[in-house]
Amino acid sequence: MTRPFASPRLVERARGLGLCAALLFAGAVPAAADPAGQQFAALGPLGDFLDLFREPANKRQLVAWSGPQEAGSIVVRTSERKLYYILGDGRAIQYGVGVGREGFTWSGTKKITAIKEWPTWTPPPQMLKRRPDLPRQMKGGIDNPLGARALYLGSSMYRIHGSNEPETIGAAVSSGCIRMTNEDVVDLAERVKVGTKVTVEL
């Protein structure tokens, strides 16, 4: 049994962006709620785009944890679009995150090498090559794409950072960085330290 995908609010928001045709194309989705927050995953890239318009459903919460990771470490599960801060004793704090879009996902283990408050954003050369219209540097602030905090991962160009686009949390839209709401990234930044282990899983 399926139900119409587009709520009245969604249609109104989409109309301004010329997405009516896309919404009609999407048709219907399962009526049952998706606990992993992947309501539109079956639609591929289109689903990730449409995912931007759903109501936020990625609340920070305490969950059970049975993995082998030590307390104080971080696990990002890209497929779930969740980040877990491991507390130990079978518990973790779960956060909703935005992840890399198709072609920009990655996995591996890094360590946090810096934690910055309202960081300056300097787009890496790879991004500037794709988007020459971007500024070469942007001072920290509410309009900065890195948001309220940035946790730098090793010597890579990837970060766990806040976002001035909270509607993207739960979607795959970034260039590989892990996005959080500003509220959540501030909470996480207060718990971690330089040297914290971060494991990213596909």
GROMACS .gro file of N, CA and C in nm, residues 113-194:
model
  246
  113THR      N    1   4.241   1.605   1.418
  113THR     CA    2   4.367   1.677   1.431
  113THR      C    3   4.348   1.822   1.474
  114ALA      N    4   4.225   1.872   1.467
  114ALA     CA    5   4.197   2.009   1.511
  114ALA      C    6   4.047   2.024   1.534
  115ILE      N    7   4.012   2.109   1.628
  115ILE     CA    8   3.872   2.143   1.657
  115ILE      C    9   3.863   2.294   1.655
  116LYS      N   10   3.785   2.349   1.563
  116LYS     CA   11   3.780   2.494   1.547
  116LYS      C   12   3.638   2.547   1.565
  117GLU      N   13   3.629   2.659   1.633
  117GLU     CA   14   3.501   2.725   1.659
  117GLU      C   15   3.476   2.832   1.553
  118TRP      N   16   3.358   2.828   1.491
  118TRP     CA   17   3.322   2.919   1.382
  118TRP      C   18   3.441   2.934   1.285
  119PRO      N   19   3.481   2.823   1.223
  119PRO     CA   20   3.603   2.822   1.143
  119PRO      C   21   3.592   2.900   1.012
  120THR      N   22   3.705   2.948   0.965
  120THR     CA   23   3.715   3.003   0.831
  120THR      C   24   3.706   2.889   0.731
  121TRP      N   25   3.637   2.911   0.622
  121TRP     CA   26   3.624   2.808   0.517
  121TRP      C   27   3.713   2.844   0.399
  122THR      N   28   3.802   2.752   0.364
  122THR     CA   29   3.886   2.766   0.246
  122THR      C   30   3.858   2.647   0.156
  123PRO      N   31   3.779   2.663   0.049
  123PRO     CA   32   3.749   2.549  -0.038
  123PRO      C   33   3.877   2.486  -0.092
  124PRO      N   34   3.888   2.353  -0.089
  124PRO     CA   35   4.008   2.288  -0.142
  124PRO      C   36   4.016   2.303  -0.294
  125PRO      N   37   4.137   2.287  -0.350
  125PRO     CA   38   4.154   2.303  -0.496
  125PRO      C   39   4.059   2.216  -0.579
  126GLN      N   40   4.033   2.092  -0.531
  126GLN     CA   41   3.944   2.003  -0.606
  126GLN      C   42   3.805   2.062  -0.618
  127MET      N   43   3.758   2.125  -0.511
  127MET     CA   44   3.625   2.185  -0.512
  127MET      C   45   3.624   2.310  -0.600
  128LEU      N   46   3.730   2.390  -0.592
  128LEU     CA   47   3.736   2.512  -0.674
  128LEU      C   48   3.741   2.478  -0.823
  129LYS      N   49   3.800   2.364  -0.854
  129LYS     CA   50   3.804   2.322  -0.994
  129LYS      C   51   3.664   2.292  -1.045
  130ARG      N   52   3.582   2.231  -0.958
  130ARG     CA   53   3.444   2.201  -0.995
  130ARG      C   54   3.356   2.324  -0.987
  131ARG      N   55   3.387   2.413  -0.892
  131ARG     CA   56   3.304   2.530  -0.867
  131ARG      C   57   3.391   2.656  -0.862
  132PRO      N   58   3.437   2.704  -0.977
  132PRO     CA   59   3.523   2.824  -0.977
  132PRO      C   60   3.453   2.949  -0.926
  133ASP      N   61   3.321   2.945  -0.911
  133ASP     CA   62   3.247   3.061  -0.862
  133ASP      C   63   3.256   3.077  -0.711
  134LEU      N   64   3.307   2.976  -0.642
  134LEU     CA   65   3.313   2.983  -0.496
  134LEU      C   66   3.418   3.084  -0.450
  135PRO      N   67   3.397   3.143  -0.332
  135PRO     CA   68   3.500   3.233  -0.278
  135PRO      C   69   3.625   3.155  -0.242
  136ARG      N   70   3.739   3.220  -0.249
  136ARG     CA   71   3.865   3.154  -0.213
  136ARG      C   72   3.877   3.135  -0.063
  137GLN      N   73   3.807   3.219   0.012
  137GLN     CA   74   3.805   3.206   0.157
  137GLN      C   75   3.683   3.279   0.211
  138MET      N   76   3.626   3.224   0.319
  138MET     CA   77   3.510   3.287   0.382
  138MET      C   78   3.530   3.282   0.533
  139LYS      N   79   3.520   3.397   0.597
  139LYS     CA   80   3.536   3.404   0.742
  139LYS      C   81   3.423   3.327   0.811
  140GLY      N   82   3.454   3.281   0.932
  140GLY     CA   83   3.355   3.208   1.009
  140GLY      C   84   3.234   3.293   1.042
  141GLY      N   85   3.121   3.229   1.057
  141GLY     CA   86   2.998   3.300   1.088
  141GLY      C   87   2.877   3.218   1.050
  142ILE      N   88   2.760   3.271   1.073
  142ILE     CA   89   2.637   3.196   1.053
  142ILE      C   90   2.616   3.157   0.907
  143ASP      N   91   2.672   3.233   0.812
  143ASP     CA   92   2.656   3.201   0.671
  143ASP      C   93   2.766   3.110   0.617
  144ASN      N   94   2.863   3.080   0.700
  144ASN     CA   95   2.975   2.996   0.657
  144ASN      C   96   2.930   2.850   0.646
  145PRO      N   97   2.964   2.780   0.536
  145PRO     CA   98   2.921   2.641   0.518
  145PRO      C   99   2.970   2.544   0.624
  146LEU      N  100   3.076   2.581   0.698
  146LEU     CA  101   3.127   2.491   0.802
  146LEU      C  102   3.053   2.504   0.934
  147GLY      N  103   2.967   2.603   0.944
  147GLY     CA  104   2.886   2.615   1.063
  147GLY      C  105   2.963   2.653   1.188
  148ALA      N  106   2.910   2.610   1.303
  148ALA     CA  107   2.959   2.655   1.433
  148ALA      C  108   3.089   2.589   1.476
  149ARG      N  109   3.115   2.467   1.432
  149ARG     CA  110   3.236   2.395   1.469
  149ARG      C  111   3.281   2.309   1.352
  150ALA      N  112   3.411   2.283   1.347
  150ALA     CA  113   3.465   2.189   1.248
  150ALA      C  114   3.568   2.100   1.316
  151LEU      N  115   3.554   1.971   1.298
  151LEU     CA  116   3.650   1.871   1.348
  151LEU      C  117   3.727   1.822   1.227
  152TYR      N  118   3.854   1.853   1.222
  152TYR     CA  119   3.937   1.821   1.105
  152TYR      C  120   3.989   1.679   1.118
  153LEU      N  121   3.981   1.603   1.008
  153LEU     CA  122   4.011   1.460   1.009
  153LEU      C  123   4.146   1.432   0.943
  154GLY      N  124   4.246   1.404   1.024
  154GLY     CA  125   4.378   1.372   0.973
  154GLY      C  126   4.432   1.484   0.885
  155SER      N  127   4.504   1.445   0.779
  155SER     CA  128   4.556   1.542   0.683
  155SER      C  129   4.465   1.551   0.561
  156SER      N  130   4.347   1.490   0.570
  156SER     CA  131   4.255   1.488   0.457
  156SER      C  132   4.182   1.621   0.446
  157MET      N  133   4.106   1.637   0.338
  157MET     CA  134   4.025   1.757   0.320
  157MET      C  135   3.888   1.741   0.385
  158TYR      N  136   3.866   1.627   0.453
  158TYR     CA  137   3.735   1.600   0.511
  158TYR      C  138   3.725   1.652   0.654
  159ARG      N  139   3.604   1.688   0.692
  159ARG     CA  140   3.576   1.736   0.826
  159ARG      C  141   3.438   1.686   0.870
  160ILE      N  142   3.419   1.683   0.998
  160ILE     CA  143   3.286   1.674   1.056
  160ILE      C  144   3.254   1.818   1.096
  161HIS      N  145   3.149   1.874   1.043
  161HIS     CA  146   3.125   2.016   1.068
  161HIS      C  147   2.977   2.048   1.077
  162GLY      N  148   2.949   2.167   1.127
  162GLY     CA  149   2.813   2.216   1.133
  162GLY      C  150   2.766   2.257   0.995
  163SER      N  151   2.645   2.306   0.987
  163SER     CA  152   2.591   2.344   0.856
  163SER      C  153   2.490   2.457   0.871
  164ASN      N  154   2.493   2.549   0.774
  164ASN     CA  155   2.390   2.652   0.768
  164ASN      C  156   2.272   2.606   0.682
  165GLU      N  157   2.272   2.477   0.650
  165GLU     CA  158   2.162   2.416   0.575
  165GLU      C  159   2.112   2.293   0.651
  166PRO      N  160   2.046   2.312   0.764
  166PRO     CA  161   2.005   2.197   0.846
  166PRO      C  162   1.912   2.102   0.773
  167GLU      N  163   1.846   2.151   0.667
  167GLU     CA  164   1.756   2.063   0.591
  167GLU      C  165   1.831   1.954   0.516
  168THR      N  166   1.964   1.966   0.504
  168THR     CA  167   2.042   1.863   0.434
  168THR      C  168   2.081   1.747   0.525
  169ILE      N  169   2.055   1.759   0.655
  169ILE     CA  170   2.089   1.650   0.747
  169ILE      C  171   1.999   1.530   0.718
  170GLY      N  172   2.062   1.416   0.696
  170GLY     CA  173   1.989   1.296   0.657
  170GLY      C  174   1.994   1.269   0.509
  171ALA      N  175   2.058   1.358   0.432
  171ALA     CA  176   2.068   1.341   0.287
  171ALA      C  177   2.214   1.323   0.247
  172ALA      N  178   2.234   1.279   0.123
  172ALA     CA  179   2.368   1.262   0.067
  172ALA      C  180   2.392   1.373  -0.034
  173VAL      N  181   2.449   1.482   0.011
  173VAL     CA  182   2.463   1.600  -0.075
  173VAL      C  183   2.600   1.667  -0.067
  174SER      N  184   2.687   1.624   0.023
  174SER     CA  185   2.814   1.694   0.042
  174SER      C  186   2.921   1.641  -0.053
  175SER      N  187   3.039   1.703  -0.046
  175SER     CA  188   3.153   1.658  -0.125
  175SER      C  189   3.241   1.562  -0.045
  176GLY      N  190   3.184   1.500   0.055
  176GLY     CA  191   3.255   1.399   0.134
  176GLY      C  192   3.262   1.431   0.281
  177CYS      N  193   3.241   1.558   0.318
  177CYS     CA  194   3.241   1.593   0.460
  177CYS      C  195   3.114   1.540   0.527
  178ILE      N  196   3.122   1.529   0.659
  178ILE     CA  197   3.009   1.483   0.739
  178ILE      C  198   2.943   1.606   0.801
  179ARG      N  199   2.819   1.634   0.763
  179ARG     CA  200   2.748   1.752   0.811
  179ARG      C  201   2.660   1.719   0.931
  180MET      N  202   2.654   1.813   1.024
  180MET     CA  203   2.564   1.802   1.139
  180MET      C  204   2.491   1.935   1.156
  181THR      N  205   2.384   1.934   1.233
  181THR     CA  206   2.326   2.063   1.268
  181THR      C  207   2.425   2.136   1.357
  182ASN      N  208   2.416   2.269   1.361
  182ASN     CA  209   2.507   2.345   1.447
  182ASN      C  210   2.492   2.304   1.593
  183GLU      N  211   2.369   2.280   1.635
  183GLU     CA  212   2.346   2.239   1.774
  183GLU      C  213   2.417   2.108   1.805
  184ASP      N  214   2.408   2.012   1.712
  184ASP     CA  215   2.469   1.882   1.736
  184ASP      C  216   2.621   1.886   1.728
  185VAL      N  217   2.676   1.964   1.634
  185VAL     CA  218   2.822   1.966   1.623
  185VAL      C  219   2.885   2.036   1.743
  186VAL      N  220   2.816   2.134   1.800
  186VAL     CA  221   2.865   2.196   1.924
  186VAL      C  222   2.865   2.094   2.037
  187ASP      N  223   2.759   2.015   2.047
  187ASP     CA  224   2.750   1.912   2.149
  187ASP      C  225   2.863   1.811   2.132
  188LEU      N  226   2.887   1.765   2.007
  188LEU     CA  227   2.992   1.667   1.982
  188LEU      C  228   3.130   1.726   2.010
  189ALA      N  229   3.152   1.850   1.967
  189ALA     CA  230   3.284   1.912   1.986
  189ALA      C  231   3.321   1.925   2.133
  190GLU      N  232   3.220   1.937   2.218
  190GLU     CA  233   3.246   1.947   2.362
  190GLU      C  234   3.282   1.812   2.424
  191ARG      N  235   3.254   1.704   2.352
  191ARG     CA  236   3.281   1.569   2.404
  191ARG      C  237   3.413   1.511   2.356
  192VAL      N  238   3.460   1.556   2.240
  192VAL     CA  239   3.579   1.495   2.180
  192VAL      C  240   3.703   1.580   2.208
  193LYS      N  241   3.817   1.530   2.163
  193LYS     CA  242   3.943   1.602   2.178
  193LYS      C  243   4.031   1.570   2.058
  194VAL      N  244   4.136   1.646   2.041
  194VAL     CA  245   4.234   1.615   1.936
  194VAL      C  246   4.290   1.476   1.964
   0.00000   0.00000   0.00000
